[in-house]
PDB file of C-alpha atoms and ligand atoms in Angstrom:
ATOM      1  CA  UNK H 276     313.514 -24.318  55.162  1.00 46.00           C
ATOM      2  CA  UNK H 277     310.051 -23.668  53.806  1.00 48.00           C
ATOM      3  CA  UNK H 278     306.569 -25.035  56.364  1.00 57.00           C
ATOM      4  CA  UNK H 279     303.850 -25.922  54.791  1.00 58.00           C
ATOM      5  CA  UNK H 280     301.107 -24.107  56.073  1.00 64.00           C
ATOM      6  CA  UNK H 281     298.496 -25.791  58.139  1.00 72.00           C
ATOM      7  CA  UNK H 282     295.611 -26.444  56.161  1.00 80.00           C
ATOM      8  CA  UNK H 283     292.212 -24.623  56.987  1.00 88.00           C
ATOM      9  CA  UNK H 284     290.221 -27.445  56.150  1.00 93.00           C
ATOM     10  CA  UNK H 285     289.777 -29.675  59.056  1.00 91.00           C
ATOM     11  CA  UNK H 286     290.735 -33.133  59.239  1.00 90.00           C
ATOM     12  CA  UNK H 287     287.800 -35.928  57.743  1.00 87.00           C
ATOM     13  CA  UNK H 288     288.078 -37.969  60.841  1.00 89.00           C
ATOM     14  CA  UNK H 289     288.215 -35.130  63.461  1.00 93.00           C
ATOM     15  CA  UNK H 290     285.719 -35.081  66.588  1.00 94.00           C
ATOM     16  CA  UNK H 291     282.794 -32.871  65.170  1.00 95.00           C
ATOM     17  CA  UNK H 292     281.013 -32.699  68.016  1.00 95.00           C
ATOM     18  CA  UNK H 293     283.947 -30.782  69.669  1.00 95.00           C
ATOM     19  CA  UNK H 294     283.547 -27.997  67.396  1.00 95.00           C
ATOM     20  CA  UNK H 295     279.973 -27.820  67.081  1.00 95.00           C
ATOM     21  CA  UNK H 296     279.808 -27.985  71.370  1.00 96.00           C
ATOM     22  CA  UNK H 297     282.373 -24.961  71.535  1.00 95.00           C
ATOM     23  CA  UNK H 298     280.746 -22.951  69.038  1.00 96.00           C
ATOM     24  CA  UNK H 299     277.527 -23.392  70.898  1.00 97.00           C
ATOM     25  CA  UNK H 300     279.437 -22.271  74.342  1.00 96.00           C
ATOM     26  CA  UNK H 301     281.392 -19.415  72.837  1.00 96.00           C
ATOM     27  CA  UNK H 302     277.682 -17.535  71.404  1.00 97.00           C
ATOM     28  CA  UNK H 303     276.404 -18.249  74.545  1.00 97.00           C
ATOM     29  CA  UNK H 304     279.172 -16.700  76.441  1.00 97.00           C
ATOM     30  CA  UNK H 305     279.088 -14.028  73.466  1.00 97.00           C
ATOM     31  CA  UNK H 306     275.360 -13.068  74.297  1.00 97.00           C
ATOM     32  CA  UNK H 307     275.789 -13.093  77.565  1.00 97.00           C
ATOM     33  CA  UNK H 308     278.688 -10.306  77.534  1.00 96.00           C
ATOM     34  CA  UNK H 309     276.905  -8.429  74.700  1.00 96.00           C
ATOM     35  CA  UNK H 310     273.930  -9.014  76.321  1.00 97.00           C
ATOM     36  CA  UNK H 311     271.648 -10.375  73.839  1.00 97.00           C
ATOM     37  CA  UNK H 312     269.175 -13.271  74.018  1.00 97.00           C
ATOM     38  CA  UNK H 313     270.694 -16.969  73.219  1.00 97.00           C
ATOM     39  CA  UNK H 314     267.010 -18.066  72.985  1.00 97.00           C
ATOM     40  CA  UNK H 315     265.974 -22.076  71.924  1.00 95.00           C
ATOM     41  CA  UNK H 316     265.194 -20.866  68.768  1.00 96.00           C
ATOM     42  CA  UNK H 317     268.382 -19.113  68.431  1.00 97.00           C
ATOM     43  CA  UNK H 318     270.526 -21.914  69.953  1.00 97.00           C
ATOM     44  CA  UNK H 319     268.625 -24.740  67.708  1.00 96.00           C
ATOM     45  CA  UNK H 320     269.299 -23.121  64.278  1.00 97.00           C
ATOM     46  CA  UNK H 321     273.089 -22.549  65.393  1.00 98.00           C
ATOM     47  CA  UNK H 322     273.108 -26.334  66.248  1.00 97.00           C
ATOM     48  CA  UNK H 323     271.524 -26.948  63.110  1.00 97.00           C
ATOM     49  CA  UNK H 324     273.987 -24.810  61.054  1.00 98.00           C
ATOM     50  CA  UNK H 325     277.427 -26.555  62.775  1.00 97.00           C
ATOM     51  CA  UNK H 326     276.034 -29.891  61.855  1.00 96.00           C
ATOM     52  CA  UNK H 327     279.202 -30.147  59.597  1.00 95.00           C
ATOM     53  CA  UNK H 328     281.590 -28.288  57.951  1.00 97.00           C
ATOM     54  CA  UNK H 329     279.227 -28.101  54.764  1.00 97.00           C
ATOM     55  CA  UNK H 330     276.507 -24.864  54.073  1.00 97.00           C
ATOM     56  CA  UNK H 331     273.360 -25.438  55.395  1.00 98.00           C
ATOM     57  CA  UNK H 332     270.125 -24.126  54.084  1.00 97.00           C
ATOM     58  CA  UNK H 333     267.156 -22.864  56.010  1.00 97.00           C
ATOM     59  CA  UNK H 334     264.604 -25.480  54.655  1.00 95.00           C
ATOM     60  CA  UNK H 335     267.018 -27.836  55.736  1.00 96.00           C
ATOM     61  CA  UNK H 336     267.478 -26.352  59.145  1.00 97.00           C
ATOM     62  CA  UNK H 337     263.838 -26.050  59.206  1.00 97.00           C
ATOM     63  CA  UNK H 338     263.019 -29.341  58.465  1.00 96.00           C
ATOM     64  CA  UNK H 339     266.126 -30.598  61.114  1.00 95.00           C
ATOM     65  CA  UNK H 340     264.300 -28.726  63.702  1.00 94.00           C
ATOM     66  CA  UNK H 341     260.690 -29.868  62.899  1.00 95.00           C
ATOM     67  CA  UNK H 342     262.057 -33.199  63.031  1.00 93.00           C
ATOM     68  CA  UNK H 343     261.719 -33.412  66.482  1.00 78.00           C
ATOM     69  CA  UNK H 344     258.215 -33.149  66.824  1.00 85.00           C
ATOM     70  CA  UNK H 345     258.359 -29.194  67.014  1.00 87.00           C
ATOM     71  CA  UNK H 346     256.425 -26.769  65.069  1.00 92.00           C
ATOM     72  CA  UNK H 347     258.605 -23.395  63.479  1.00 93.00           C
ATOM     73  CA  UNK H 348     257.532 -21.373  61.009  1.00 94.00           C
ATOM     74  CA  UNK H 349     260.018 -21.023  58.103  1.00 95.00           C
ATOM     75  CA  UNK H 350     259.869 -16.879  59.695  1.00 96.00           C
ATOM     76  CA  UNK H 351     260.877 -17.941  63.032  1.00 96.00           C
ATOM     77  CA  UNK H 352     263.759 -20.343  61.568  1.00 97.00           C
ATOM     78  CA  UNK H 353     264.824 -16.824  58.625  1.00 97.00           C
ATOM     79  CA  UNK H 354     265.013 -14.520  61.778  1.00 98.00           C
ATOM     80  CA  UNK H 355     266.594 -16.606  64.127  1.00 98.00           C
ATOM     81  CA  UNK H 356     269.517 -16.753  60.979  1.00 98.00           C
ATOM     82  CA  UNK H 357     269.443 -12.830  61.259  1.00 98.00           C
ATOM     83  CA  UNK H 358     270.407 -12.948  64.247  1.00 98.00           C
ATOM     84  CA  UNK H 359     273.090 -15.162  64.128  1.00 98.00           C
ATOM     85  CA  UNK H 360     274.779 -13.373  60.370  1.00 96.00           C
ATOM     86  CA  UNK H 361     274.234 -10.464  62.109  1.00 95.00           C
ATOM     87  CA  UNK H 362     276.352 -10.906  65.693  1.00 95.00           C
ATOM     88  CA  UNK H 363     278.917 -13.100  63.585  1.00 94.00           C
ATOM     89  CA  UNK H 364     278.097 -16.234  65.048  1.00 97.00           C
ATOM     90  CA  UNK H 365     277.271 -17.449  60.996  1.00 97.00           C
ATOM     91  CA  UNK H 366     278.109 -16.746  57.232  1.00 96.00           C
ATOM     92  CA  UNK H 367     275.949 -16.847  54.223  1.00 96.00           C
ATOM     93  CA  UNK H 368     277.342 -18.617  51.491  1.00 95.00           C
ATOM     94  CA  UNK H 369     275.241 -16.264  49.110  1.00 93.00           C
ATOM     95  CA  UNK H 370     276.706 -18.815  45.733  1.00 91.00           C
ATOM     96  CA  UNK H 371     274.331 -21.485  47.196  1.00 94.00           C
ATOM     97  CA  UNK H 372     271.803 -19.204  49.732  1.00 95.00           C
ATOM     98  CA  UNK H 373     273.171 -21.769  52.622  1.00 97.00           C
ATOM     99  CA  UNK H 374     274.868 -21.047  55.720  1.00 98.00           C
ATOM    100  CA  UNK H 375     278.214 -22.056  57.939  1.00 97.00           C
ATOM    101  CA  UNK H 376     279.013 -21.678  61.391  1.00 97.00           C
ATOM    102  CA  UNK H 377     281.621 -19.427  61.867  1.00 96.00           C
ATOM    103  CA  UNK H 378     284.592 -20.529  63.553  1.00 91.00           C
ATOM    104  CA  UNK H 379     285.762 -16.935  65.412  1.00 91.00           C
ATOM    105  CA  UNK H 380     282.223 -15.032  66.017  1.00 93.00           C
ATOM    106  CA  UNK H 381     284.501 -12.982  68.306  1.00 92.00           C
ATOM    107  CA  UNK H 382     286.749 -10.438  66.376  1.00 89.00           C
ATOM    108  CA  UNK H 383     285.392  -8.980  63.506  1.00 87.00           C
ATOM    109  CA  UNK H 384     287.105 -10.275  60.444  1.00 90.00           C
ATOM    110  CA  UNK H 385     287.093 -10.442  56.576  1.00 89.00           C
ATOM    111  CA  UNK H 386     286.445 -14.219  55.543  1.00 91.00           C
ATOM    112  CA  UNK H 387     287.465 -15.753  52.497  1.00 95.00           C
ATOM    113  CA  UNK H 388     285.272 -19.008  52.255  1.00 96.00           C
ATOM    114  CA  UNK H 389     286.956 -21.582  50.573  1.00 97.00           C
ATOM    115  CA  UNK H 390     284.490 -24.273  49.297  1.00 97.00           C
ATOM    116  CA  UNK H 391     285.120 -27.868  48.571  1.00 97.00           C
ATOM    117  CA  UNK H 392     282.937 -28.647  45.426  1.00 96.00           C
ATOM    118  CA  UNK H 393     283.866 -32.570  46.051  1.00 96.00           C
ATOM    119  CA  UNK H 394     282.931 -32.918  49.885  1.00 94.00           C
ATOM    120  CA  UNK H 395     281.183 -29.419  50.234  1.00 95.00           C
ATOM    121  CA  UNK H 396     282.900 -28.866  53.106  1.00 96.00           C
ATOM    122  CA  UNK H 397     283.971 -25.149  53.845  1.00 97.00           C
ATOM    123  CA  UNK H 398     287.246 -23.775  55.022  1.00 96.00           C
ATOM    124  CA  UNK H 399     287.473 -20.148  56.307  1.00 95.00           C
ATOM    125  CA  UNK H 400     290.177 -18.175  56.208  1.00 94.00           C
ATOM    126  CA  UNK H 401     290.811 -14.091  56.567  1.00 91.00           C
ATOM    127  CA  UNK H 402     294.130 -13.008  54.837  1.00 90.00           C
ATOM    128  CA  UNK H 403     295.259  -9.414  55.627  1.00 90.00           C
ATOM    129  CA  UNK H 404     297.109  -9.755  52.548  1.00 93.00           C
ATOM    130  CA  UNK H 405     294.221 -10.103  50.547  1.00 91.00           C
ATOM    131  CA  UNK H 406     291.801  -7.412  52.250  1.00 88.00           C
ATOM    132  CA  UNK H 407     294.566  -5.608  51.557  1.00 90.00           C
ATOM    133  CA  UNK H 408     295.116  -6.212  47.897  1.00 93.00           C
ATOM    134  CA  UNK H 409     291.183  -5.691  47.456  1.00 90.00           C
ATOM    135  CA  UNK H 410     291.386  -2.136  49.555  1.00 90.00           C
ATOM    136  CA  UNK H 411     294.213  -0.732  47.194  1.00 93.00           C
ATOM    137  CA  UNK H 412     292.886  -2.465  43.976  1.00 93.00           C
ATOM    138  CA  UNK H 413     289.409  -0.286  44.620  1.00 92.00           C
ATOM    139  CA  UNK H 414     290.267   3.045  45.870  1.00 92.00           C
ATOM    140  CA  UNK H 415     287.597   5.541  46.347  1.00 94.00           C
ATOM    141  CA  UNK H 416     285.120   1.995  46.342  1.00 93.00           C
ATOM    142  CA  UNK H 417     283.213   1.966  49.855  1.00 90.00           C
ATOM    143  CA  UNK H 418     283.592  -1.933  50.335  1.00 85.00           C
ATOM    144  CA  UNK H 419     280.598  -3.050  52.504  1.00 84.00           C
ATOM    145  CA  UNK H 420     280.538  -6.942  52.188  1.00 81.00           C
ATOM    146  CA  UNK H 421     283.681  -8.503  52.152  1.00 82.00           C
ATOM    147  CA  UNK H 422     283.002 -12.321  52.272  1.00 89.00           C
ATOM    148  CA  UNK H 423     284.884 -14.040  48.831  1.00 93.00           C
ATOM    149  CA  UNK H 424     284.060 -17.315  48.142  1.00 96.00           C
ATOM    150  CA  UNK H 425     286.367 -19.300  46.541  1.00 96.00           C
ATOM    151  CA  UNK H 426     285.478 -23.273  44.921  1.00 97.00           C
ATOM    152  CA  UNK H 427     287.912 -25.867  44.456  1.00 97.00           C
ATOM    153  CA  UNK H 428     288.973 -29.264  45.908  1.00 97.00           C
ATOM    154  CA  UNK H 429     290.073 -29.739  49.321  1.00 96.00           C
ATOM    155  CA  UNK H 430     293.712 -31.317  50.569  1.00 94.00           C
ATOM    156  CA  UNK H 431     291.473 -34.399  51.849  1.00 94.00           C
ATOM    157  CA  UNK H 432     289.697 -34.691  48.591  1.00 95.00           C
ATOM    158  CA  UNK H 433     293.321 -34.059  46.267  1.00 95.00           C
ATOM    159  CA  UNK H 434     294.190 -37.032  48.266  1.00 91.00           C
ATOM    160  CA  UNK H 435     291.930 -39.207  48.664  1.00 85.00           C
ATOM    161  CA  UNK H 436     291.234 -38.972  52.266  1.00 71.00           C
ATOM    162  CA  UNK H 437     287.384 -38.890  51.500  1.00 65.00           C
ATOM    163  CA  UNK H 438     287.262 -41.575  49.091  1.00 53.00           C
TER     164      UNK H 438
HETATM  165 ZN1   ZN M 519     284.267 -30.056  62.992  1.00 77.18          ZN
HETATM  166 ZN1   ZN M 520     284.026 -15.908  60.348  1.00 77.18          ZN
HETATM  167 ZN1   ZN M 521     286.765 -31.861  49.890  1.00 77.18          ZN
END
């Protein structure tokens, strides 16, 4: 008997705010042990970026933040992403120069990014099997960045659940 495999993509009528709360607690426990600084600016533009499930760009997040009667400079907002790509806690989806939470800022993984182009929302997944594949198909090739993104239609989208 053959399982389906559990989808990456998560459900359309899931609590959000569950996974946007733990991702904000897990980098802050993450700073804390690594001991780096979770500071408002930091913590604001991570909110920002786990709005959804969908890339986020840093206008956007800048405008998101100034929004609330604050006053960042587009710098402050670019760093602040810096910080976060570089201790995991985001990815850049370089295809549209936007940004996703990442979902397991803990390990350090490959990700595949697959990207809805119906709903825009983004699934990530990191497949041994293909890091694998990659690693033998380039020998001798010093693979640095190892983000793939992939664009298609989502299950909820193939049927329906978004219409
Ligand atoms: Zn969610
Ligand atoms: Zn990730
Ligand atoms: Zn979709």
């Amino acid at each position: 008997m053959s399982r389906r495999p559990r989808s990456a993509f998560p459900s359309p009528d899931h609590d959000h705010r569950g996974c946007s709360a733990s991702a904000i607690a897990r980098a802050e426990t993450l700073c804390a042990s690594r001991k780096l600084r979770f500071t408002a600016i930091r913590r604001a533009v991570l909110k920002a970026v786990w709005q959804s499930h969908s890339p986020v760009g840093a206008y956007d997040i800048l405008a998101k933040l100034n929004a609330k009667g604050a006053d960042h400079a587009p710098m402050a907002v670019y760093r602040a992403l810096d910080f976060l790509l570089e201790n995991g806690f985001i990815h850049r989806i370089s295809s549209q120069n936007a940004f996703i939470g990442c979902p397991h800022p803990e390990t350090e993984h490959d990700s595949q990014l697959l990207i809805c182009r119906r709903c825009g929302t983004v699934a990530e997944i990191d497949s041994a099997p293909v890091t694998r594949a990659l690693k033998a198909a380039a020998p001798g090739f010093a693979i640095e960045q190892r983000t793939i993104e992939i664009s298609g239609v989502c299950p909820h989208c193939r049927s329906g659940a978004h219409a």
